[in-house]
Amino acid sequence: MALDFLILYEHVVREYESITLLGEELRRRGYSCEIRQLLDRKKLKYFTYKKPKVLVASNMYDNEGINSHVYNNVGKLDRVVNLHWEQMLSDTQEAEDWFNFKENAKQCVQTCWGERTRERLLAHGVPSCNAPVTGAVMMDFLRPEFTGYYKDKQTLCKEYGLDGEKPLWLYISSFGYASMKEDEVRELSEMAGTDFTEFAKVNRESMAETLGWFDRLLTAHPEIQLVYRRHPSEWNSESLHALERKHPGFHVLFAEGVKQWITAADTICIWMSTAIAEVYFAGKGCHILRPGPIPHEFDPVIYLGADYLTSYEELERAAGGGEAAFPIHAEVIEGYFDNAEEPAYRRMADLLEDVYKNPPRGLPFGDGYTPKFNWLKFFALIGVHIFYALGFDPIRLKKIAPGFAGFASRIYGYVEKAHISKTQAEEMRRKIRPFVEQIAKEREAEE
């Protein structure tokens, strides 16, 4: 029996909660829906008897994206919807082909969180029917309809060994490039056609300076509990471990979604994360910490004209200055994140239902694209998942086969970071389902 919808995700923390919400709404409407990670083992059933009618991808920039997300997971398929998780860009990135879609990716449905993104895609040749505004699903959890979804501060602090009576600070990190090796930065630069060398340097320098600020802050204010929230692409580092050892109030935590910490925190600090929009929808203020300038070609346009803290002294004053204001104008946020009356997950489900029921809006596998199955990746993923099931990091083989060990260990690391157990996934579904059902009842009563 064919599958109606297959949703692929890349980062579990960034995406899984939102696609679970979307999946529950699709199931409520009577559709079959499954969720898989992009680096899961490729399975024959998704190419044959369980081939999905619609594939929902996490990103889709060019023909290589179609190859990776569609063809290598389900074979040829013309009903493809991209959730388009990377919509907050710099002004330079907004002008580049890479981020505006090229080749046959324009034949896929590219969802837009807000009107500003839709206007940009249309200006770069994406057909109007393939650039619908749906809103951002991850913001739905901060709507009044989801009141009670997140734990309160006391409950959250108790669960993670924090003191609920002390000030809870949250730092939302974006230092994903700080932990990348030079060869990884070079490889990414070649793939994207943009040199990330300088940006990686800014990541490392800004991270070091920011941690220095936190060292001074926690020395002066030992009562503060500061939760450092890593970016999904960021790895733990010795500098973070050193600060944890030095200050009992410094905690590097990756458990729970960032919105959970946002709703519980008393004070929020951020560098350049797009999660600042979630802070806005949560009705909270925050401080933007900028120890040094970010090259404009990498700084999200949403931060243009924002208020920054650029020195430790400003951070120290902010620590005693009461509740923070929101540092970006509301019209800027809502231009990129449509704040409609209907929740985004229901609007997204409407879109997917329309794609499912009607002829394809484009032909991704038409002229201009030649599919190519990646057999190396196919077999590599089988091996890496066997290693992962055994808890054996291939890097331990570096003395025997250094090239293989390094390659396999990198994939192993990505698989490990993106893993969510069946129990965790089911618990998330059980938590979300009552809200989906209740909202559906309320909407039906209003009609």
CSV table of C-alpha atoms in Angstrom, one decimal:
chain,number,residue,atom,x,y,z
A,1,MET,CA,0.0,0.0,0.0
A,2,ALA,CA,1.5,3.3,-1.1
A,3,LEU,CA,2.4,5.9,1.5
A,4,ASP,CA,0.7,9.3,1.2
A,5,PHE,CA,3.4,11.5,2.7
A,6,LEU,CA,7.1,10.9,3.5
A,7,ILE,CA,8.7,13.8,5.5
A,8,LEU,CA,12.5,13.9,5.6
A,9,TYR,CA,14.4,15.9,8.2
A,10,GLU,CA,18.0,16.9,8.7
A,11,HIS,CA,18.4,18.3,12.2
A,12,VAL,CA,16.3,16.7,14.9
A,13,VAL,CA,16.4,19.7,17.2
A,14,ARG,CA,15.6,22.2,14.5
A,15,GLU,CA,12.9,20.2,12.7
A,16,TYR,CA,11.5,17.2,14.4
A,17,GLU,CA,9.0,18.8,16.7
A,18,SER,CA,7.5,20.9,13.9
A,19,ILE,CA,7.2,18.0,11.4
A,20,THR,CA,5.7,15.8,14.1
A,21,LEU,CA,3.0,18.5,14.5
A,22,LEU,CA,2.5,18.6,10.7
A,23,GLY,CA,2.4,14.8,10.6
A,24,GLU,CA,-0.2,14.6,13.3
A,25,GLU,CA,-2.5,17.0,11.4
A,26,LEU,CA,-2.1,14.9,8.2
A,27,ARG,CA,-2.9,11.7,10.1
A,28,ARG,CA,-5.9,13.4,11.7
A,29,ARG,CA,-7.2,14.2,8.2
A,30,GLY,CA,-6.9,10.5,7.3
A,31,TYR,CA,-3.6,10.4,5.5
A,32,SER,CA,-0.7,8.0,6.1
A,33,CYS,CA,2.5,9.8,7.0
A,34,GLU,CA,6.0,8.7,7.9
A,35,ILE,CA,9.1,10.6,9.1
A,36,ARG,CA,12.7,9.7,8.3
A,37,GLN,CA,16.1,11.3,8.6
A,38,LEU,CA,18.0,12.2,5.5
A,39,LEU,CA,20.9,9.9,6.5
A,40,ASP,CA,18.7,6.9,7.4
A,41,ARG,CA,19.5,3.7,5.5
A,42,LYS,CA,17.8,3.7,2.1
A,43,LYS,CA,15.0,1.2,2.0
A,44,LEU,CA,13.6,-0.6,-1.1
A,45,LYS,CA,10.0,-0.3,0.1
A,46,TYR,CA,10.0,3.5,-0.4
A,47,PHE,CA,11.0,2.9,-4.1
A,48,THR,CA,8.3,0.3,-4.6
A,49,TYR,CA,5.1,-0.7,-2.8
A,50,LYS,CA,5.4,2.1,-0.2
A,51,LYS,CA,6.5,4.8,-2.5
A,52,PRO,CA,5.1,8.1,-1.2
A,53,LYS,CA,2.6,10.2,-3.2
A,54,VAL,CA,4.3,13.4,-1.9
A,55,LEU,CA,7.8,13.8,-0.5
A,56,VAL,CA,8.3,16.6,2.0
A,57,ALA,CA,12.0,17.6,2.1
A,58,SER,CA,14.0,19.8,4.4
A,59,ASN,CA,15.9,21.7,1.7
A,60,MET,CA,16.0,21.6,-2.1
A,61,TYR,CA,18.4,24.1,-3.8
A,62,ASP,CA,19.4,22.5,-7.1
A,63,ASN,CA,19.5,19.3,-9.1
A,64,GLU,CA,21.9,17.8,-6.5
A,65,GLY,CA,19.3,18.5,-3.9
A,66,ILE,CA,16.7,16.6,-5.9
A,67,ASN,CA,19.2,13.8,-6.3
A,68,SER,CA,20.0,13.6,-2.6
A,69,HIS,CA,16.5,14.2,-1.1
A,70,VAL,CA,14.3,12.7,-3.7
A,71,TYR,CA,15.8,10.2,-6.1
A,72,ASN,CA,18.2,8.5,-3.6
A,73,ASN,CA,15.3,8.0,-1.2
A,74,VAL,CA,12.2,7.2,-3.3
A,75,GLY,CA,13.2,7.3,-6.9
A,76,LYS,CA,11.5,9.6,-9.4
A,77,LEU,CA,8.6,11.7,-8.0
A,78,ASP,CA,7.1,14.9,-9.2
A,79,ARG,CA,5.1,15.9,-6.1
A,80,VAL,CA,7.9,17.4,-4.0
A,81,VAL,CA,7.4,20.1,-1.3
A,82,ASN,CA,10.4,21.7,0.4
A,83,LEU,CA,9.9,22.9,4.0
A,84,HIS,CA,12.8,25.3,3.2
A,85,TRP,CA,14.3,25.5,6.7
A,86,GLU,CA,17.0,28.1,5.8
A,87,GLN,CA,15.0,31.3,5.0
A,88,MET,CA,16.8,33.8,7.2
A,89,LEU,CA,19.7,34.9,5.0
A,90,SER,CA,22.1,37.8,4.6
A,91,ASP,CA,21.5,40.4,1.9
A,92,THR,CA,24.3,38.9,-0.1
A,93,GLN,CA,22.9,35.4,0.3
A,94,GLU,CA,19.5,36.6,-0.7
A,95,ALA,CA,20.9,37.6,-4.1
A,96,GLU,CA,22.7,34.3,-4.8
A,97,ASP,CA,21.4,31.5,-7.0
A,98,TRP,CA,22.2,28.9,-4.3
A,99,PHE,CA,19.6,30.2,-1.9
A,100,ASN,CA,17.0,31.2,-4.5
A,101,PHE,CA,16.9,27.8,-6.1
A,102,LYS,CA,18.2,27.0,-9.5
A,103,GLU,CA,17.9,24.3,-12.1
A,104,ASN,CA,14.9,21.9,-11.6
A,105,ALA,CA,14.6,22.8,-7.9
A,106,LYS,CA,12.3,25.6,-9.2
A,107,GLN,CA,9.9,22.8,-10.2
A,108,CYS,CA,9.4,21.8,-6.6
A,109,VAL,CA,7.0,23.6,-4.2
A,110,GLN,CA,9.2,25.9,-2.1
A,111,THR,CA,7.3,27.0,1.0
A,112,CYS,CA,7.7,30.5,2.4
A,113,TRP,CA,7.4,31.6,6.0
A,114,GLY,CA,6.5,35.1,5.0
A,115,GLU,CA,5.8,37.5,2.2
A,116,ARG,CA,9.4,38.8,2.0
A,117,THR,CA,10.7,35.4,1.1
A,118,ARG,CA,8.0,34.8,-1.5
A,119,GLU,CA,8.8,38.1,-3.2
A,120,ARG,CA,12.5,37.2,-3.3
A,121,LEU,CA,11.8,33.8,-4.8
A,122,LEU,CA,9.4,35.2,-7.4
A,123,ALA,CA,12.1,37.8,-8.4
A,124,HIS,CA,14.5,34.9,-9.0
A,125,GLY,CA,12.2,33.0,-11.3
A,126,VAL,CA,10.4,30.6,-9.0
A,127,PRO,CA,6.8,30.2,-10.4
A,128,SER,CA,4.2,31.8,-8.3
A,129,CYS,CA,2.4,28.4,-7.7
A,130,ASN,CA,5.6,27.0,-6.3
A,131,ALA,CA,6.2,29.8,-3.7
A,132,PRO,CA,3.2,29.7,-1.3
A,133,VAL,CA,3.2,31.6,2.0
A,134,THR,CA,2.4,29.1,4.8
A,135,GLY,CA,3.9,30.7,7.9
A,136,ALA,CA,6.5,29.0,10.0
A,137,VAL,CA,5.3,25.8,11.7
A,138,MET,CA,7.8,26.1,14.5
A,139,MET,CA,6.2,29.3,15.7
A,140,ASP,CA,2.8,27.6,16.2
A,141,PHE,CA,4.0,26.1,19.6
A,142,LEU,CA,4.2,29.7,20.9
A,143,ARG,CA,0.6,30.5,20.0
A,144,PRO,CA,-2.1,30.8,22.7
A,145,GLU,CA,-3.7,27.6,21.4
A,146,PHE,CA,-0.6,25.7,22.7
A,147,THR,CA,-0.6,27.2,26.2
A,148,GLY,CA,0.6,24.5,28.6
A,149,TYR,CA,2.6,22.7,26.0
A,150,TYR,CA,5.9,23.7,27.5
A,151,LYS,CA,7.2,23.1,31.0
A,152,ASP,CA,7.3,26.0,33.3
A,153,LYS,CA,10.6,27.3,34.7
A,154,GLN,CA,10.4,25.4,38.0
A,155,THR,CA,9.7,22.1,36.4
A,156,LEU,CA,12.4,22.5,33.7
A,157,CYS,CA,15.0,23.6,36.3
A,158,LYS,CA,14.3,20.7,38.6
A,159,GLU,CA,14.6,18.2,35.7
A,160,TYR,CA,18.1,19.5,34.8
A,161,GLY,CA,19.4,20.1,38.2
A,162,LEU,CA,19.0,23.9,38.1
A,163,ASP,CA,17.7,26.1,40.9
A,164,GLY,CA,14.3,27.5,39.9
A,165,GLU,CA,14.6,30.4,42.3
A,166,LYS,CA,17.8,31.8,40.6
A,167,PRO,CA,17.9,33.9,37.5
A,168,LEU,CA,17.9,31.6,34.4
A,169,TRP,CA,19.8,32.9,31.4
A,170,LEU,CA,19.7,31.4,28.0
A,171,TYR,CA,22.4,31.8,25.3
A,172,ILE,CA,21.3,30.7,21.8
A,173,SER,CA,24.5,29.9,20.0
A,174,SER,CA,25.1,30.0,16.2
A,175,PHE,CA,28.7,29.0,16.3
A,176,GLY,CA,28.3,26.1,13.9
A,177,TYR,CA,31.4,27.0,11.9
A,178,ALA,CA,33.6,27.4,14.9
A,179,SER,CA,34.0,23.6,15.3
A,180,MET,CA,34.5,23.0,11.6
A,181,LYS,CA,38.0,22.0,10.4
A,182,GLU,CA,39.7,23.9,7.6
A,183,ASP,CA,39.1,21.1,5.1
A,184,GLU,CA,35.4,21.0,6.0
A,185,VAL,CA,35.1,24.8,5.5
A,186,ARG,CA,36.9,24.5,2.2
A,187,GLU,CA,34.6,21.7,1.1
A,188,LEU,CA,31.5,23.7,2.0
A,189,SER,CA,32.8,26.7,0.2
A,190,GLU,CA,33.4,24.8,-2.9
A,191,MET,CA,29.9,23.2,-2.8
A,192,ALA,CA,28.1,26.5,-2.1
A,193,GLY,CA,30.3,28.7,-4.4
A,194,THR,CA,30.9,31.0,-1.5
A,195,ASP,CA,34.1,31.4,0.5
A,196,PHE,CA,33.2,30.7,4.2
A,197,THR,CA,36.8,31.0,5.4
A,198,GLU,CA,36.4,34.5,6.9
A,199,PHE,CA,33.0,33.7,8.4
A,200,ALA,CA,34.5,30.6,10.1
A,201,LYS,CA,37.2,32.9,11.5
A,202,VAL,CA,34.6,35.3,12.8
A,203,ASN,CA,32.8,32.3,14.4
A,204,ARG,CA,35.9,31.2,16.3
A,205,GLU,CA,36.8,34.7,17.4
A,206,SER,CA,33.3,35.7,18.4
A,207,MET,CA,32.8,32.5,20.3
A,208,ALA,CA,36.0,32.9,22.2
A,209,GLU,CA,35.1,36.5,23.1
A,210,THR,CA,31.6,35.7,24.1
A,211,LEU,CA,32.8,32.9,26.4
A,212,GLY,CA,35.2,35.4,27.9
A,213,TRP,CA,32.2,37.7,28.7
A,214,PHE,CA,30.4,34.8,30.3
A,215,ASP,CA,33.4,34.0,32.4
A,216,ARG,CA,33.5,37.5,33.7
A,217,LEU,CA,29.7,37.7,34.1
A,218,LEU,CA,29.5,34.5,36.2
A,219,THR,CA,32.4,35.5,38.3
A,220,ALA,CA,30.7,38.8,39.1
A,221,HIS,CA,27.2,37.2,39.4
A,222,PRO,CA,27.5,33.6,40.7
A,223,GLU,CA,23.8,33.6,41.3
A,224,ILE,CA,23.2,33.4,37.5
A,225,GLN,CA,22.5,30.1,35.9
A,226,LEU,CA,23.5,30.4,32.2
A,227,VAL,CA,22.3,27.6,29.8
A,228,TYR,CA,24.5,27.6,26.7
A,229,ARG,CA,22.4,26.2,23.9
A,230,ARG,CA,24.5,24.8,21.1
A,231,HIS,CA,23.6,25.2,17.4
A,232,PRO,CA,22.5,21.9,15.8
A,233,SER,CA,25.7,22.0,13.7
A,234,GLU,CA,28.0,22.9,16.6
A,235,TRP,CA,30.0,20.3,18.5
A,236,ASN,CA,31.0,20.5,22.2
A,237,SER,CA,34.5,21.9,22.6
A,238,GLU,CA,37.1,22.1,25.3
A,239,SER,CA,36.4,25.8,25.9
A,240,LEU,CA,32.8,25.0,26.8
A,241,HIS,CA,33.9,22.1,29.1
A,242,ALA,CA,36.5,24.4,30.7
A,243,LEU,CA,33.8,27.0,31.5
A,244,GLU,CA,31.5,24.3,32.9
A,245,ARG,CA,34.3,23.1,35.2
A,246,LYS,CA,35.1,26.7,36.4
A,247,HIS,CA,31.5,27.9,37.0
A,248,PRO,CA,28.8,25.8,38.6
A,249,GLY,CA,26.3,28.1,37.0
A,250,PHE,CA,27.4,27.5,33.4
A,251,HIS,CA,25.6,24.6,31.7
A,252,VAL,CA,25.9,23.3,28.1
A,253,LEU,CA,22.6,21.7,27.4
A,254,PHE,CA,21.3,20.3,24.1
A,255,ALA,CA,18.2,18.5,25.5
A,256,GLU,CA,14.8,20.0,24.9
A,257,GLY,CA,13.9,22.3,22.0
A,258,VAL,CA,15.1,25.9,22.0
A,259,LYS,CA,11.5,27.1,22.4
A,260,GLN,CA,11.2,25.3,25.7
A,261,TRP,CA,14.2,27.1,27.0
A,262,ILE,CA,13.0,30.4,25.5
A,263,THR,CA,9.6,30.2,27.3
A,264,ALA,CA,11.3,29.3,30.7
A,265,ALA,CA,14.3,31.7,30.6
A,266,ASP,CA,14.4,35.0,32.5
A,267,THR,CA,17.0,36.6,30.3
A,268,ILE,CA,17.9,35.6,26.7
A,269,CYS,CA,21.0,36.4,24.7
A,270,ILE,CA,21.7,35.6,21.1
A,271,TRP,CA,24.4,36.2,18.4
A,272,MET,CA,22.8,35.8,15.0
A,273,SER,CA,20.4,32.9,15.3
A,274,THR,CA,17.0,33.0,13.5
A,275,ALA,CA,15.6,31.7,16.8
A,276,ILE,CA,15.3,35.4,17.6
A,277,ALA,CA,11.9,35.2,15.8
A,278,GLU,CA,10.8,32.6,18.3
A,279,VAL,CA,11.8,34.9,21.1
A,280,TYR,CA,9.5,37.5,19.5
A,281,PHE,CA,6.6,35.1,19.1
A,282,ALA,CA,7.1,34.1,22.7
A,283,GLY,CA,6.5,37.7,23.7
A,284,LYS,CA,9.9,38.1,25.2
A,285,GLY,CA,12.9,40.5,24.9
A,286,CYS,CA,16.5,39.6,24.4
A,287,HIS,CA,20.1,40.9,24.1
A,288,ILE,CA,22.0,40.5,20.8
A,289,LEU,CA,25.7,40.0,21.8
A,290,ARG,CA,28.1,41.1,19.1
A,291,PRO,CA,31.7,41.1,20.3
A,292,GLY,CA,32.8,41.9,16.8
A,293,PRO,CA,31.1,42.7,13.5
A,294,ILE,CA,29.7,40.0,11.3
A,295,PRO,CA,30.5,40.3,7.6
A,296,HIS,CA,27.3,41.6,6.1
A,297,GLU,CA,27.2,38.8,3.5
A,298,PHE,CA,26.6,36.4,6.3
A,299,ASP,CA,24.5,38.4,8.7
A,300,PRO,CA,20.8,37.6,8.4
A,301,VAL,CA,18.9,40.6,7.0
A,302,ILE,CA,16.5,40.4,9.9
A,303,TYR,CA,19.2,41.8,12.1
A,304,LEU,CA,19.7,44.9,10.0
A,305,GLY,CA,19.2,48.0,12.2
A,306,ALA,CA,18.9,45.9,15.4
A,307,ASP,CA,20.2,47.0,18.8
A,308,TYR,CA,23.4,45.2,19.8
A,309,LEU,CA,25.6,44.9,22.9
A,310,THR,CA,29.1,45.2,21.7
A,311,SER,CA,31.2,45.1,24.9
A,312,TYR,CA,31.2,43.3,28.2
A,313,GLU,CA,30.4,46.5,30.0
A,314,GLU,CA,27.2,46.8,28.1
A,315,LEU,CA,26.3,43.2,29.0
A,316,GLU,CA,27.1,43.9,32.7
A,317,ARG,CA,24.8,46.9,32.7
A,318,ALA,CA,22.1,44.8,31.0
A,319,ALA,CA,22.4,42.2,33.7
A,320,GLY,CA,21.2,44.6,36.3
A,321,GLY,CA,18.8,46.6,34.0
A,322,GLY,CA,15.6,44.6,34.4
A,323,GLU,CA,13.7,42.9,31.6
A,324,ALA,CA,15.2,43.3,28.1
A,325,ALA,CA,13.3,45.0,25.3
A,326,PHE,CA,13.0,43.3,21.9
A,327,PRO,CA,15.8,44.6,19.7
A,328,ILE,CA,14.2,44.3,16.3
A,329,HIS,CA,11.2,46.2,14.9
A,330,ALA,CA,8.0,44.1,14.8
A,331,GLU,CA,7.3,44.8,11.1
A,332,VAL,CA,10.7,43.3,10.2
A,333,ILE,CA,10.0,40.1,12.0
A,334,GLU,CA,6.4,39.7,10.6
A,335,GLY,CA,7.6,40.4,7.1
A,336,TYR,CA,9.6,37.2,7.2
A,337,PHE,CA,7.3,35.3,9.6
A,338,ASP,CA,3.7,35.6,8.6
A,339,ASN,CA,1.6,36.1,11.7
A,340,ALA,CA,-1.8,34.9,10.4
A,341,GLU,CA,-4.8,33.9,12.5
A,342,GLU,CA,-4.7,30.3,11.3
A,343,PRO,CA,-1.8,28.2,12.6
A,344,ALA,CA,1.0,27.5,10.1
A,345,TYR,CA,0.8,23.8,10.5
A,346,ARG,CA,-2.8,23.8,9.3
A,347,ARG,CA,-2.0,26.0,6.4
A,348,MET,CA,0.9,23.7,5.5
A,349,ALA,CA,-1.4,20.7,5.7
A,350,ASP,CA,-3.8,22.5,3.4
A,351,LEU,CA,-1.0,23.0,0.9
A,352,LEU,CA,0.2,19.3,1.1
A,353,GLU,CA,-3.4,18.1,0.7
A,354,ASP,CA,-3.7,20.3,-2.4
A,355,VAL,CA,-0.4,19.0,-3.8
A,356,TYR,CA,-1.6,15.4,-3.1
A,357,LYS,CA,-5.0,15.7,-4.8
A,358,ASN,CA,-4.0,17.7,-7.9
A,359,PRO,CA,-1.6,17.3,-10.8
A,360,PRO,CA,2.0,18.2,-10.0
A,361,ARG,CA,2.8,21.9,-10.0
A,362,GLY,CA,6.1,21.3,-11.8
A,363,LEU,CA,8.2,18.4,-13.1
A,364,PRO,CA,11.5,18.1,-11.1
A,365,PHE,CA,12.5,15.1,-13.2
A,366,GLY,CA,11.8,16.8,-16.5
A,367,ASP,CA,14.3,18.3,-18.9
A,368,GLY,CA,17.5,19.6,-17.4
A,369,TYR,CA,18.1,16.9,-14.8
A,370,THR,CA,19.6,13.4,-15.1
A,371,PRO,CA,19.1,11.2,-12.0
A,372,LYS,CA,22.1,9.5,-10.5
A,373,PHE,CA,21.9,7.0,-7.7
A,374,ASN,CA,24.7,7.4,-5.1
A,375,TRP,CA,25.8,3.8,-4.6
A,376,LEU,CA,28.8,4.8,-2.4
A,377,LYS,CA,26.4,6.6,0.0
A,378,PHE,CA,24.0,3.7,-0.1
A,379,PHE,CA,26.6,1.2,1.1
A,380,ALA,CA,28.4,3.7,3.4
A,381,LEU,CA,25.1,4.3,5.3
A,382,ILE,CA,24.5,0.6,5.8
A,383,GLY,CA,28.0,0.3,7.3
A,384,VAL,CA,27.7,3.4,9.4
A,385,HIS,CA,24.4,2.4,10.9
A,386,ILE,CA,25.8,-1.0,11.8
A,387,PHE,CA,28.6,0.8,13.6
A,388,TYR,CA,26.1,3.1,15.3
A,389,ALA,CA,24.0,0.1,16.5
A,390,LEU,CA,27.1,-1.3,18.0
A,391,GLY,CA,28.2,2.0,19.5
A,392,PHE,CA,31.5,1.8,17.6
A,393,ASP,CA,32.8,5.2,16.2
A,394,PRO,CA,34.8,4.4,13.0
A,395,ILE,CA,37.5,6.9,14.1
A,396,ARG,CA,38.8,4.1,16.3
A,397,LEU,CA,40.1,2.6,13.0
A,398,LYS,CA,42.2,5.6,12.0
A,399,LYS,CA,45.5,3.7,12.6
A,400,ILE,CA,44.4,0.9,10.2
A,401,ALA,CA,42.5,2.9,7.6
A,402,PRO,CA,42.8,6.7,8.3
A,403,GLY,CA,41.0,7.8,5.1
A,404,PHE,CA,38.0,5.5,5.7
A,405,ALA,CA,38.0,6.2,9.5
A,406,GLY,CA,37.8,10.0,9.0
A,407,PHE,CA,35.0,9.8,6.3
A,408,ALA,CA,32.9,7.2,8.2
A,409,SER,CA,33.3,9.0,11.5
A,410,ARG,CA,32.0,12.2,10.1
A,411,ILE,CA,28.9,10.4,8.9
A,412,TYR,CA,28.6,8.6,12.2
A,413,GLY,CA,28.7,11.9,14.0
A,414,TYR,CA,25.9,13.3,11.9
A,415,VAL,CA,23.8,10.1,12.4
A,416,GLU,CA,24.4,10.3,16.1
A,417,LYS,CA,23.3,14.0,16.3
A,418,ALA,CA,20.2,13.4,14.3
A,419,HIS,CA,19.0,10.3,16.1
A,420,ILE,CA,15.7,10.1,17.9
A,421,SER,CA,14.5,6.9,19.4
A,422,LYS,CA,11.2,5.4,18.6
A,423,THR,CA,10.1,5.9,22.2
A,424,GLN,CA,11.1,9.6,22.1
A,425,ALA,CA,9.3,10.1,18.8
A,426,GLU,CA,6.1,8.4,20.1
A,427,GLU,CA,6.2,10.5,23.3
A,428,MET,CA,6.4,13.6,21.2
A,429,ARG,CA,3.4,12.5,19.1
A,430,ARG,CA,1.4,11.7,22.3
A,431,LYS,CA,2.2,15.2,23.6
A,432,ILE,CA,1.2,17.0,20.4
A,433,ARG,CA,-1.9,15.0,19.5
A,434,PRO,CA,-4.3,16.5,22.1
A,435,PHE,CA,-3.5,20.0,20.9
A,436,VAL,CA,-4.1,19.1,17.3
A,437,GLU,CA,-7.4,17.5,18.1
A,438,GLN,CA,-8.5,20.3,20.4
A,439,ILE,CA,-7.7,23.0,17.8
A,440,ALA,CA,-9.5,21.1,15.1
A,441,LYS,CA,-12.6,20.9,17.3
A,442,GLU,CA,-12.4,24.7,18.0
A,443,ARG,CA,-12.1,25.5,14.3
A,444,GLU,CA,-15.0,23.2,13.4
A,445,ALA,CA,-17.1,24.9,16.0
A,446,GLU,CA,-16.3,28.3,14.6
A,447,GLU,CA,-17.5,27.3,11.1
